[in-house]
Amino acid sequence: MFTGLIEHLGTVSAIHRDDGGCALTISQSAPILVDCHIGDSIAVNGACLTVVEFDIERDGGYFKIWLANETLSRTDLGDRKVGDQVNLERAMGAHVRFGGHFVQAHVDITATILKRTLDGDSLRLWFQLPEPTAERRSLLPYIIPKGYVTIDGASLTVTSVNDAERTFGVMLIQHTQQKITLAKKANGERVNIEVDMVGKYVEKSVLAALEGGGGEAMRTFVQRIVEETLVNKGILPFAPVSNDSGSM
């Protein structure tokens, strides 16, 4: 589990590819290797990856990770080049304050940087999600204004959403611009997106209740909420009489 608060920027120093995937070596990373062990998880641009080799002294502190083809297809890590910086965060410790949001570092999909504008010292960015497919459905239901989204591993607040255009926006204050790679990426580049996992669990639970044995009870519950809302707004003069067997 991670928080989405980037700890350090590392630098890609070596890339080795084969048919099975890709090995990345990330250097200048000593600050996050002080308590590292082989097998530890580090989020690299928002993707949870396993440390297979490290040395805190060489190359400013380096570690090596392996990217399977699934990871390459889901993330922007296959686009990285030697010299690129990447966002790094260690797995969250139980003894630390929780300052971001619950991040699994399981990237859902990539989005494209659409445009950017300055707003005082802050930077506004807009992103476009790809068209949904049968294999990868739309993530827009999980992205809401003032909600949160993880972009390249950074926990950010959503400022706007346009479902019709499949776009959403965020704002980076000056401090954040200096601490993560996002402000340095160009329009047209890809970013890694992870949406709120809590929303996914809620959706799955509601769908399971509607489709399973509790479906009728759930439908009745939702209907009551809708009716009460309509009454409170003056759209209905009164709530219809319930036909539940438990009614008097």
PDB file of C-alpha atoms in Angstrom:
ATOM      1  CA  MET A   1       0.000   0.000   0.000  1.00  0.00           C
ATOM      2  CA  PHE A   2       1.179   3.513  -0.813  1.00  0.00           C
ATOM      3  CA  THR A   3       0.031   7.084  -0.115  1.00  0.00           C
ATOM      4  CA  GLY A   4       0.652   8.875  -3.416  1.00  0.00           C
ATOM      5  CA  LEU A   5       3.136  11.259  -1.775  1.00  0.00           C
ATOM      6  CA  ILE A   6       6.271  11.063  -3.912  1.00  0.00           C
ATOM      7  CA  GLU A   7       9.431  10.710  -1.809  1.00  0.00           C
ATOM      8  CA  HIS A   8      12.169  11.095  -4.392  1.00  0.00           C
ATOM      9  CA  LEU A   9      12.979  11.453  -8.095  1.00  0.00           C
ATOM     10  CA  GLY A  10      15.252   8.714  -9.435  1.00  0.00           C
ATOM     11  CA  THR A  11      16.962   8.569 -12.834  1.00  0.00           C
ATOM     12  CA  VAL A  12      16.720   5.707 -15.347  1.00  0.00           C
ATOM     13  CA  SER A  13      20.335   4.637 -15.957  1.00  0.00           C
ATOM     14  CA  ALA A  14      19.967   1.348 -17.871  1.00  0.00           C
ATOM     15  CA  ILE A  15      17.291  -0.495 -19.872  1.00  0.00           C
ATOM     16  CA  HIS A  16      17.512  -4.128 -21.001  1.00  0.00           C
ATOM     17  CA  ARG A  17      14.660  -5.589 -23.060  1.00  0.00           C
ATOM     18  CA  ASP A  18      13.818  -9.087 -24.252  1.00  0.00           C
ATOM     19  CA  ASP A  19      10.697 -10.985 -25.310  1.00  0.00           C
ATOM     20  CA  GLY A  20       9.726 -11.574 -21.688  1.00  0.00           C
ATOM     21  CA  GLY A  21       9.753  -7.952 -20.576  1.00  0.00           C
ATOM     22  CA  CYS A  22      12.205  -5.282 -19.532  1.00  0.00           C
ATOM     23  CA  ALA A  23      14.732  -4.651 -16.743  1.00  0.00           C
ATOM     24  CA  LEU A  24      15.117  -1.065 -15.539  1.00  0.00           C
ATOM     25  CA  THR A  25      17.969   0.242 -13.433  1.00  0.00           C
ATOM     26  CA  ILE A  26      17.162   3.413 -11.522  1.00  0.00           C
ATOM     27  CA  SER A  27      20.032   5.438 -10.046  1.00  0.00           C
ATOM     28  CA  GLN A  28      20.435   8.521  -7.836  1.00  0.00           C
ATOM     29  CA  SER A  29      18.000   6.876  -5.423  1.00  0.00           C
ATOM     30  CA  ALA A  30      19.998   6.506  -2.197  1.00  0.00           C
ATOM     31  CA  PRO A  31      17.472   8.371   0.026  1.00  0.00           C
ATOM     32  CA  ILE A  32      14.839   5.643  -0.461  1.00  0.00           C
ATOM     33  CA  LEU A  33      17.302   2.723  -0.218  1.00  0.00           C
ATOM     34  CA  VAL A  34      18.441   3.237   3.381  1.00  0.00           C
ATOM     35  CA  ASP A  35      16.044   0.533   4.629  1.00  0.00           C
ATOM     36  CA  CYS A  36      15.742  -1.440   1.375  1.00  0.00           C
ATOM     37  CA  HIS A  37      15.821  -5.237   1.080  1.00  0.00           C
ATOM     38  CA  ILE A  38      15.684  -7.547  -1.923  1.00  0.00           C
ATOM     39  CA  GLY A  39      12.009  -8.253  -2.593  1.00  0.00           C
ATOM     40  CA  ASP A  40      10.765  -4.913  -1.272  1.00  0.00           C
ATOM     41  CA  SER A  41       8.113  -3.009  -3.224  1.00  0.00           C
ATOM     42  CA  ILE A  42       8.793   0.449  -4.632  1.00  0.00           C
ATOM     43  CA  ALA A  43       6.244   2.415  -6.653  1.00  0.00           C
ATOM     44  CA  VAL A  44       7.904   3.671  -9.842  1.00  0.00           C
ATOM     45  CA  ASN A  45       5.721   6.231 -11.641  1.00  0.00           C
ATOM     46  CA  GLY A  46       2.825   4.702  -9.759  1.00  0.00           C
ATOM     47  CA  ALA A  47       3.521   1.036 -10.586  1.00  0.00           C
ATOM     48  CA  CYS A  48       4.288  -1.297  -7.674  1.00  0.00           C
ATOM     49  CA  LEU A  49       7.496  -3.147  -8.609  1.00  0.00           C
ATOM     50  CA  THR A  50       9.829  -5.565  -6.838  1.00  0.00           C
ATOM     51  CA  VAL A  51      13.447  -4.735  -6.074  1.00  0.00           C
ATOM     52  CA  VAL A  52      15.620  -7.544  -7.478  1.00  0.00           C
ATOM     53  CA  GLU A  53      19.005  -5.872  -6.951  1.00  0.00           C
ATOM     54  CA  PHE A  54      20.298  -2.712  -5.260  1.00  0.00           C
ATOM     55  CA  ASP A  55      23.416  -0.950  -4.010  1.00  0.00           C
ATOM     56  CA  ILE A  56      23.118   2.163  -1.880  1.00  0.00           C
ATOM     57  CA  GLU A  57      26.646   3.343  -2.732  1.00  0.00           C
ATOM     58  CA  ARG A  58      27.010   2.899  -6.500  1.00  0.00           C
ATOM     59  CA  ASP A  59      25.631   5.499  -8.945  1.00  0.00           C
ATOM     60  CA  GLY A  60      24.170   7.580  -6.151  1.00  0.00           C
ATOM     61  CA  GLY A  61      22.288   4.505  -4.976  1.00  0.00           C
ATOM     62  CA  TYR A  62      20.683   2.271  -7.601  1.00  0.00           C
ATOM     63  CA  PHE A  63      18.092  -0.472  -7.710  1.00  0.00           C
ATOM     64  CA  LYS A  64      16.906  -2.795 -10.440  1.00  0.00           C
ATOM     65  CA  ILE A  65      13.339  -3.881 -11.216  1.00  0.00           C
ATOM     66  CA  TRP A  66      11.743  -6.213 -13.749  1.00  0.00           C
ATOM     67  CA  LEU A  67       8.771  -5.187 -15.879  1.00  0.00           C
ATOM     68  CA  ALA A  68       6.596  -8.000 -17.191  1.00  0.00           C
ATOM     69  CA  ASN A  69       4.796  -7.522 -20.505  1.00  0.00           C
ATOM     70  CA  GLU A  70       1.530  -6.903 -18.612  1.00  0.00           C
ATOM     71  CA  THR A  71       3.187  -3.982 -16.816  1.00  0.00           C
ATOM     72  CA  LEU A  72       4.549  -2.633 -20.089  1.00  0.00           C
ATOM     73  CA  SER A  73       1.082  -2.768 -21.664  1.00  0.00           C
ATOM     74  CA  ARG A  74      -0.616  -1.026 -18.727  1.00  0.00           C
ATOM     75  CA  THR A  75       1.916   1.709 -17.970  1.00  0.00           C
ATOM     76  CA  ASP A  76       4.152   4.308 -19.570  1.00  0.00           C
ATOM     77  CA  LEU A  77       7.308   2.633 -18.261  1.00  0.00           C
ATOM     78  CA  GLY A  78       8.077   1.154 -21.669  1.00  0.00           C
ATOM     79  CA  ASP A  79       8.331   4.739 -22.974  1.00  0.00           C
ATOM     80  CA  ARG A  80      11.058   5.691 -20.516  1.00  0.00           C
ATOM     81  CA  LYS A  81      14.561   6.404 -21.818  1.00  0.00           C
ATOM     82  CA  VAL A  82      17.961   6.483 -20.145  1.00  0.00           C
ATOM     83  CA  GLY A  83      18.226   9.833 -18.364  1.00  0.00           C
ATOM     84  CA  ASP A  84      14.482  10.161 -17.676  1.00  0.00           C
ATOM     85  CA  GLN A  85      13.419  10.900 -14.126  1.00  0.00           C
ATOM     86  CA  VAL A  86      10.753   8.778 -12.418  1.00  0.00           C
ATOM     87  CA  ASN A  87       8.627   9.284  -9.304  1.00  0.00           C
ATOM     88  CA  LEU A  88       9.541   6.965  -6.417  1.00  0.00           C
ATOM     89  CA  GLU A  89       7.704   6.006  -3.238  1.00  0.00           C
ATOM     90  CA  ARG A  90       8.410   3.188  -0.794  1.00  0.00           C
ATOM     91  CA  ALA A  91       5.565   1.047   0.520  1.00  0.00           C
ATOM     92  CA  MET A  92       3.818   2.772   3.422  1.00  0.00           C
ATOM     93  CA  GLY A  93       4.981   1.902   6.944  1.00  0.00           C
ATOM     94  CA  ALA A  94       2.439   1.301   9.702  1.00  0.00           C
ATOM     95  CA  HIS A  95       4.166   3.883  11.935  1.00  0.00           C
ATOM     96  CA  VAL A  96       3.948   6.881   9.583  1.00  0.00           C
ATOM     97  CA  ARG A  97       1.246   9.532   9.117  1.00  0.00           C
ATOM     98  CA  PHE A  98      -1.093   8.944   6.206  1.00  0.00           C
ATOM     99  CA  GLY A  99      -1.028  12.117   4.117  1.00  0.00           C
ATOM    100  CA  GLY A 100      -2.293  11.157   0.647  1.00  0.00           C
ATOM    101  CA  HIS A 101      -4.931   8.552  -0.185  1.00  0.00           C
ATOM    102  CA  PHE A 102      -5.045   4.763  -0.422  1.00  0.00           C
ATOM    103  CA  VAL A 103      -2.921   3.885  -3.462  1.00  0.00           C
ATOM    104  CA  GLN A 104      -2.337   0.286  -4.511  1.00  0.00           C
ATOM    105  CA  ALA A 105       0.153   1.244  -7.243  1.00  0.00           C
ATOM    106  CA  HIS A 106      -1.733  -1.067  -9.599  1.00  0.00           C
ATOM    107  CA  VAL A 107      -1.986   1.112 -12.700  1.00  0.00           C
ATOM    108  CA  ASP A 108      -5.381   0.898 -14.407  1.00  0.00           C
ATOM    109  CA  ILE A 109      -4.555   2.551 -17.709  1.00  0.00           C
ATOM    110  CA  THR A 110      -2.595   5.386 -19.288  1.00  0.00           C
ATOM    111  CA  ALA A 111      -4.016   8.786 -20.245  1.00  0.00           C
ATOM    112  CA  THR A 112      -2.592  11.427 -22.577  1.00  0.00           C
ATOM    113  CA  ILE A 113      -1.642  14.949 -21.535  1.00  0.00           C
ATOM    114  CA  LEU A 114      -4.006  17.118 -23.568  1.00  0.00           C
ATOM    115  CA  LYS A 115      -3.101  20.683 -22.632  1.00  0.00           C
ATOM    116  CA  ARG A 116      -1.777  22.907 -19.858  1.00  0.00           C
ATOM    117  CA  THR A 117      -2.161  26.506 -18.715  1.00  0.00           C
ATOM    118  CA  LEU A 118      -0.517  28.596 -16.019  1.00  0.00           C
ATOM    119  CA  ASP A 119      -2.731  29.897 -13.218  1.00  0.00           C
ATOM    120  CA  GLY A 120      -0.536  32.224 -11.179  1.00  0.00           C
ATOM    121  CA  ASP A 121       2.245  30.054  -9.741  1.00  0.00           C
ATOM    122  CA  SER A 122       0.137  26.943 -10.280  1.00  0.00           C
ATOM    123  CA  LEU A 123      -0.144  24.746 -13.347  1.00  0.00           C
ATOM    124  CA  ARG A 124      -3.416  23.347 -14.666  1.00  0.00           C
ATOM    125  CA  LEU A 125      -3.246  20.154 -16.725  1.00  0.00           C
ATOM    126  CA  TRP A 126      -5.922  18.267 -18.651  1.00  0.00           C
ATOM    127  CA  PHE A 127      -5.792  14.599 -19.630  1.00  0.00           C
ATOM    128  CA  GLN A 128      -7.755  12.418 -22.015  1.00  0.00           C
ATOM    129  CA  LEU A 129      -8.547   8.786 -21.350  1.00  0.00           C
ATOM    130  CA  PRO A 130      -8.605   6.317 -24.261  1.00  0.00           C
ATOM    131  CA  GLU A 131     -11.883   5.097 -25.685  1.00  0.00           C
ATOM    132  CA  PRO A 132     -13.194   2.153 -23.627  1.00  0.00           C
ATOM    133  CA  THR A 133     -13.057  -1.366 -25.038  1.00  0.00           C
ATOM    134  CA  ALA A 134     -14.597  -4.687 -24.074  1.00  0.00           C
ATOM    135  CA  GLU A 135     -11.379  -5.573 -22.256  1.00  0.00           C
ATOM    136  CA  ARG A 136     -10.817  -2.183 -20.623  1.00  0.00           C
ATOM    137  CA  ARG A 137     -13.973  -0.293 -19.780  1.00  0.00           C
ATOM    138  CA  SER A 138     -14.254   3.396 -19.005  1.00  0.00           C
ATOM    139  CA  LEU A 139     -12.713   4.683 -15.785  1.00  0.00           C
ATOM    140  CA  LEU A 140     -14.677   7.955 -15.864  1.00  0.00           C
ATOM    141  CA  PRO A 141     -17.302   6.749 -13.329  1.00  0.00           C
ATOM    142  CA  TYR A 142     -14.518   6.673 -10.716  1.00  0.00           C
ATOM    143  CA  ILE A 143     -13.203  10.188 -11.478  1.00  0.00           C
ATOM    144  CA  ILE A 144     -15.220  13.012  -9.922  1.00  0.00           C
ATOM    145  CA  PRO A 145     -14.558  16.718  -9.257  1.00  0.00           C
ATOM    146  CA  LYS A 146     -12.801  17.190  -5.891  1.00  0.00           C
ATOM    147  CA  GLY A 147     -12.172  13.473  -5.722  1.00  0.00           C
ATOM    148  CA  TYR A 148      -8.680  12.097  -6.050  1.00  0.00           C
ATOM    149  CA  VAL A 149      -6.767  10.298  -8.758  1.00  0.00           C
ATOM    150  CA  THR A 150      -3.248   8.893  -8.883  1.00  0.00           C
ATOM    151  CA  ILE A 151      -1.170  10.195 -11.800  1.00  0.00           C
ATOM    152  CA  ASP A 152       2.313   8.695 -12.215  1.00  0.00           C
ATOM    153  CA  GLY A 153       2.085   7.671  -8.562  1.00  0.00           C
ATOM    154  CA  ALA A 154       1.171  11.138  -7.242  1.00  0.00           C
ATOM    155  CA  SER A 155      -2.076  11.635  -5.310  1.00  0.00           C
ATOM    156  CA  LEU A 156      -3.833  14.618  -6.915  1.00  0.00           C
ATOM    157  CA  THR A 157      -7.204  16.333  -6.573  1.00  0.00           C
ATOM    158  CA  VAL A 158      -9.489  16.343  -9.612  1.00  0.00           C
ATOM    159  CA  THR A 159     -10.574  19.861 -10.583  1.00  0.00           C
ATOM    160  CA  SER A 160     -12.841  19.111 -13.563  1.00  0.00           C
ATOM    161  CA  VAL A 161     -14.349  16.215 -15.517  1.00  0.00           C
ATOM    162  CA  ASN A 162     -15.901  16.113 -18.994  1.00  0.00           C
ATOM    163  CA  ASP A 163     -17.467  12.693 -19.560  1.00  0.00           C
ATOM    164  CA  ALA A 164     -18.401  13.410 -23.183  1.00  0.00           C
ATOM    165  CA  GLU A 165     -14.796  14.219 -24.124  1.00  0.00           C
ATOM    166  CA  ARG A 166     -13.267  11.618 -21.745  1.00  0.00           C
ATOM    167  CA  THR A 167     -11.164  14.338 -20.109  1.00  0.00           C
ATOM    168  CA  PHE A 168     -10.344  15.484 -16.602  1.00  0.00           C
ATOM    169  CA  GLY A 169      -8.116  18.141 -15.076  1.00  0.00           C
ATOM    170  CA  VAL A 170      -5.860  18.687 -12.072  1.00  0.00           C
ATOM    171  CA  MET A 171      -3.865  21.611 -10.664  1.00  0.00           C
ATOM    172  CA  LEU A 172      -0.269  21.480  -9.419  1.00  0.00           C
ATOM    173  CA  ILE A 173       0.896  24.050  -6.910  1.00  0.00           C
ATOM    174  CA  GLN A 174       4.466  25.294  -7.294  1.00  0.00           C
ATOM    175  CA  HIS A 175       5.824  22.936  -4.614  1.00  0.00           C
ATOM    176  CA  THR A 176       4.303  19.883  -6.298  1.00  0.00           C
ATOM    177  CA  GLN A 177       5.649  20.940  -9.695  1.00  0.00           C
ATOM    178  CA  GLN A 178       9.163  20.721  -8.252  1.00  0.00           C
ATOM    179  CA  LYS A 179       8.679  17.384  -6.492  1.00  0.00           C
ATOM    180  CA  ILE A 180       7.186  15.193  -9.254  1.00  0.00           C
ATOM    181  CA  THR A 181       7.864  14.555 -12.945  1.00  0.00           C
ATOM    182  CA  LEU A 182       4.420  15.518 -14.237  1.00  0.00           C
ATOM    183  CA  ALA A 183       5.151  19.214 -14.790  1.00  0.00           C
ATOM    184  CA  LYS A 184       8.134  18.270 -16.978  1.00  0.00           C
ATOM    185  CA  LYS A 185       6.152  16.009 -19.307  1.00  0.00           C
ATOM    186  CA  ALA A 186       5.053  17.417 -22.657  1.00  0.00           C
ATOM    187  CA  ASN A 187       1.594  17.543 -24.196  1.00  0.00           C
ATOM    188  CA  GLY A 188       0.916  14.249 -25.946  1.00  0.00           C
ATOM    189  CA  GLU A 189       2.945  12.166 -23.489  1.00  0.00           C
ATOM    190  CA  ARG A 190       1.334   9.324 -21.568  1.00  0.00           C
ATOM    191  CA  VAL A 191       0.814   9.203 -17.809  1.00  0.00           C
ATOM    192  CA  ASN A 192      -0.125   6.306 -15.539  1.00  0.00           C
ATOM    193  CA  ILE A 193      -3.617   6.459 -14.026  1.00  0.00           C
ATOM    194  CA  GLU A 194      -4.972   4.656 -10.974  1.00  0.00           C
ATOM    195  CA  VAL A 195      -8.509   5.496  -9.904  1.00  0.00           C
ATOM    196  CA  ASP A 196     -10.023   5.308  -6.431  1.00  0.00           C
ATOM    197  CA  MET A 197     -10.135   1.662  -5.362  1.00  0.00           C
ATOM    198  CA  VAL A 198     -12.859   2.419  -2.790  1.00  0.00           C
ATOM    199  CA  GLY A 199     -15.199   3.405  -5.622  1.00  0.00           C
ATOM    200  CA  LYS A 200     -14.509   0.074  -7.328  1.00  0.00           C
ATOM    201  CA  TYR A 201     -15.372  -1.897  -4.194  1.00  0.00           C
ATOM    202  CA  VAL A 202     -18.576   0.082  -3.612  1.00  0.00           C
ATOM    203  CA  GLU A 203     -19.666  -0.455  -7.213  1.00  0.00           C
ATOM    204  CA  LYS A 204     -18.975  -4.196  -7.062  1.00  0.00           C
ATOM    205  CA  SER A 205     -20.826  -4.585  -3.753  1.00  0.00           C
ATOM    206  CA  VAL A 206     -23.901  -2.706  -5.016  1.00  0.00           C
ATOM    207  CA  LEU A 207     -23.976  -4.675  -8.275  1.00  0.00           C
ATOM    208  CA  ALA A 208     -23.616  -7.959  -6.397  1.00  0.00           C
ATOM    209  CA  ALA A 209     -26.514  -7.021  -4.120  1.00  0.00           C
ATOM    210  CA  LEU A 210     -28.701  -5.995  -7.058  1.00  0.00           C
ATOM    211  CA  GLU A 211     -27.951  -9.153  -9.022  1.00  0.00           C
ATOM    212  CA  GLY A 212     -27.916 -11.587  -6.110  1.00  0.00           C
ATOM    213  CA  GLY A 213     -30.428 -12.721  -3.512  1.00  0.00           C
ATOM    214  CA  GLY A 214     -30.535  -9.287  -1.910  1.00  0.00           C
ATOM    215  CA  GLY A 215     -31.503  -7.545  -5.110  1.00  0.00           C
ATOM    216  CA  GLU A 216     -35.128  -6.847  -4.216  1.00  0.00           C
ATOM    217  CA  ALA A 217     -34.209  -5.421  -0.823  1.00  0.00           C
ATOM    218  CA  MET A 218     -31.523  -3.217  -2.390  1.00  0.00           C
ATOM    219  CA  ARG A 219     -33.921  -1.980  -5.088  1.00  0.00           C
ATOM    220  CA  THR A 220     -36.521  -1.122  -2.418  1.00  0.00           C
ATOM    221  CA  PHE A 221     -33.877   0.726  -0.389  1.00  0.00           C
ATOM    222  CA  VAL A 222     -32.709   2.765  -3.394  1.00  0.00           C
ATOM    223  CA  GLN A 223     -36.302   3.507  -4.389  1.00  0.00           C
ATOM    224  CA  ARG A 224     -37.058   4.896  -0.926  1.00  0.00           C
ATOM    225  CA  ILE A 225     -34.010   7.175  -1.055  1.00  0.00           C
ATOM    226  CA  VAL A 226     -35.046   8.500  -4.468  1.00  0.00           C
ATOM    227  CA  GLU A 227     -38.647   9.059  -3.368  1.00  0.00           C
ATOM    228  CA  GLU A 228     -37.594  10.882  -0.183  1.00  0.00           C
ATOM    229  CA  THR A 229     -35.236  13.105  -2.196  1.00  0.00           C
ATOM    230  CA  LEU A 230     -38.001  13.984  -4.657  1.00  0.00           C
ATOM    231  CA  VAL A 231     -40.371  14.821  -1.797  1.00  0.00           C
ATOM    232  CA  ASN A 232     -37.759  16.994  -0.080  1.00  0.00           C
ATOM    233  CA  LYS A 233     -37.225  18.887  -3.338  1.00  0.00           C
ATOM    234  CA  GLY A 234     -40.978  19.362  -3.773  1.00  0.00           C
ATOM    235  CA  ILE A 235     -41.100  17.312  -6.972  1.00  0.00           C
ATOM    236  CA  LEU A 236     -43.415  14.736  -5.342  1.00  0.00           C
ATOM    237  CA  PRO A 237     -46.147  15.922  -2.936  1.00  0.00           C
ATOM    238  CA  PHE A 238     -45.636  12.874  -0.695  1.00  0.00           C
ATOM    239  CA  ALA A 239     -43.836   9.543  -0.711  1.00  0.00           C
ATOM    240  CA  PRO A 240     -45.868   6.656  -2.154  1.00  0.00           C
ATOM    241  CA  VAL A 241     -47.215   4.180   0.370  1.00  0.00           C
ATOM    242  CA  SER A 242     -44.866   1.226   0.806  1.00  0.00           C
ATOM    243  CA  ASN A 243     -46.163  -2.260  -0.041  1.00  0.00           C
ATOM    244  CA  ASP A 244     -43.559  -4.011   2.138  1.00  0.00           C
ATOM    245  CA  SER A 245     -44.917  -6.825   4.233  1.00  0.00           C
ATOM    246  CA  GLY A 246     -43.407  -5.108   7.254  1.00  0.00           C
ATOM    247  CA  SER A 247     -45.565  -1.986   6.791  1.00  0.00           C
ATOM    248  CA  MET A 248     -48.504  -1.355   9.104  1.00  0.00           C
TER     249      MET A 248
END
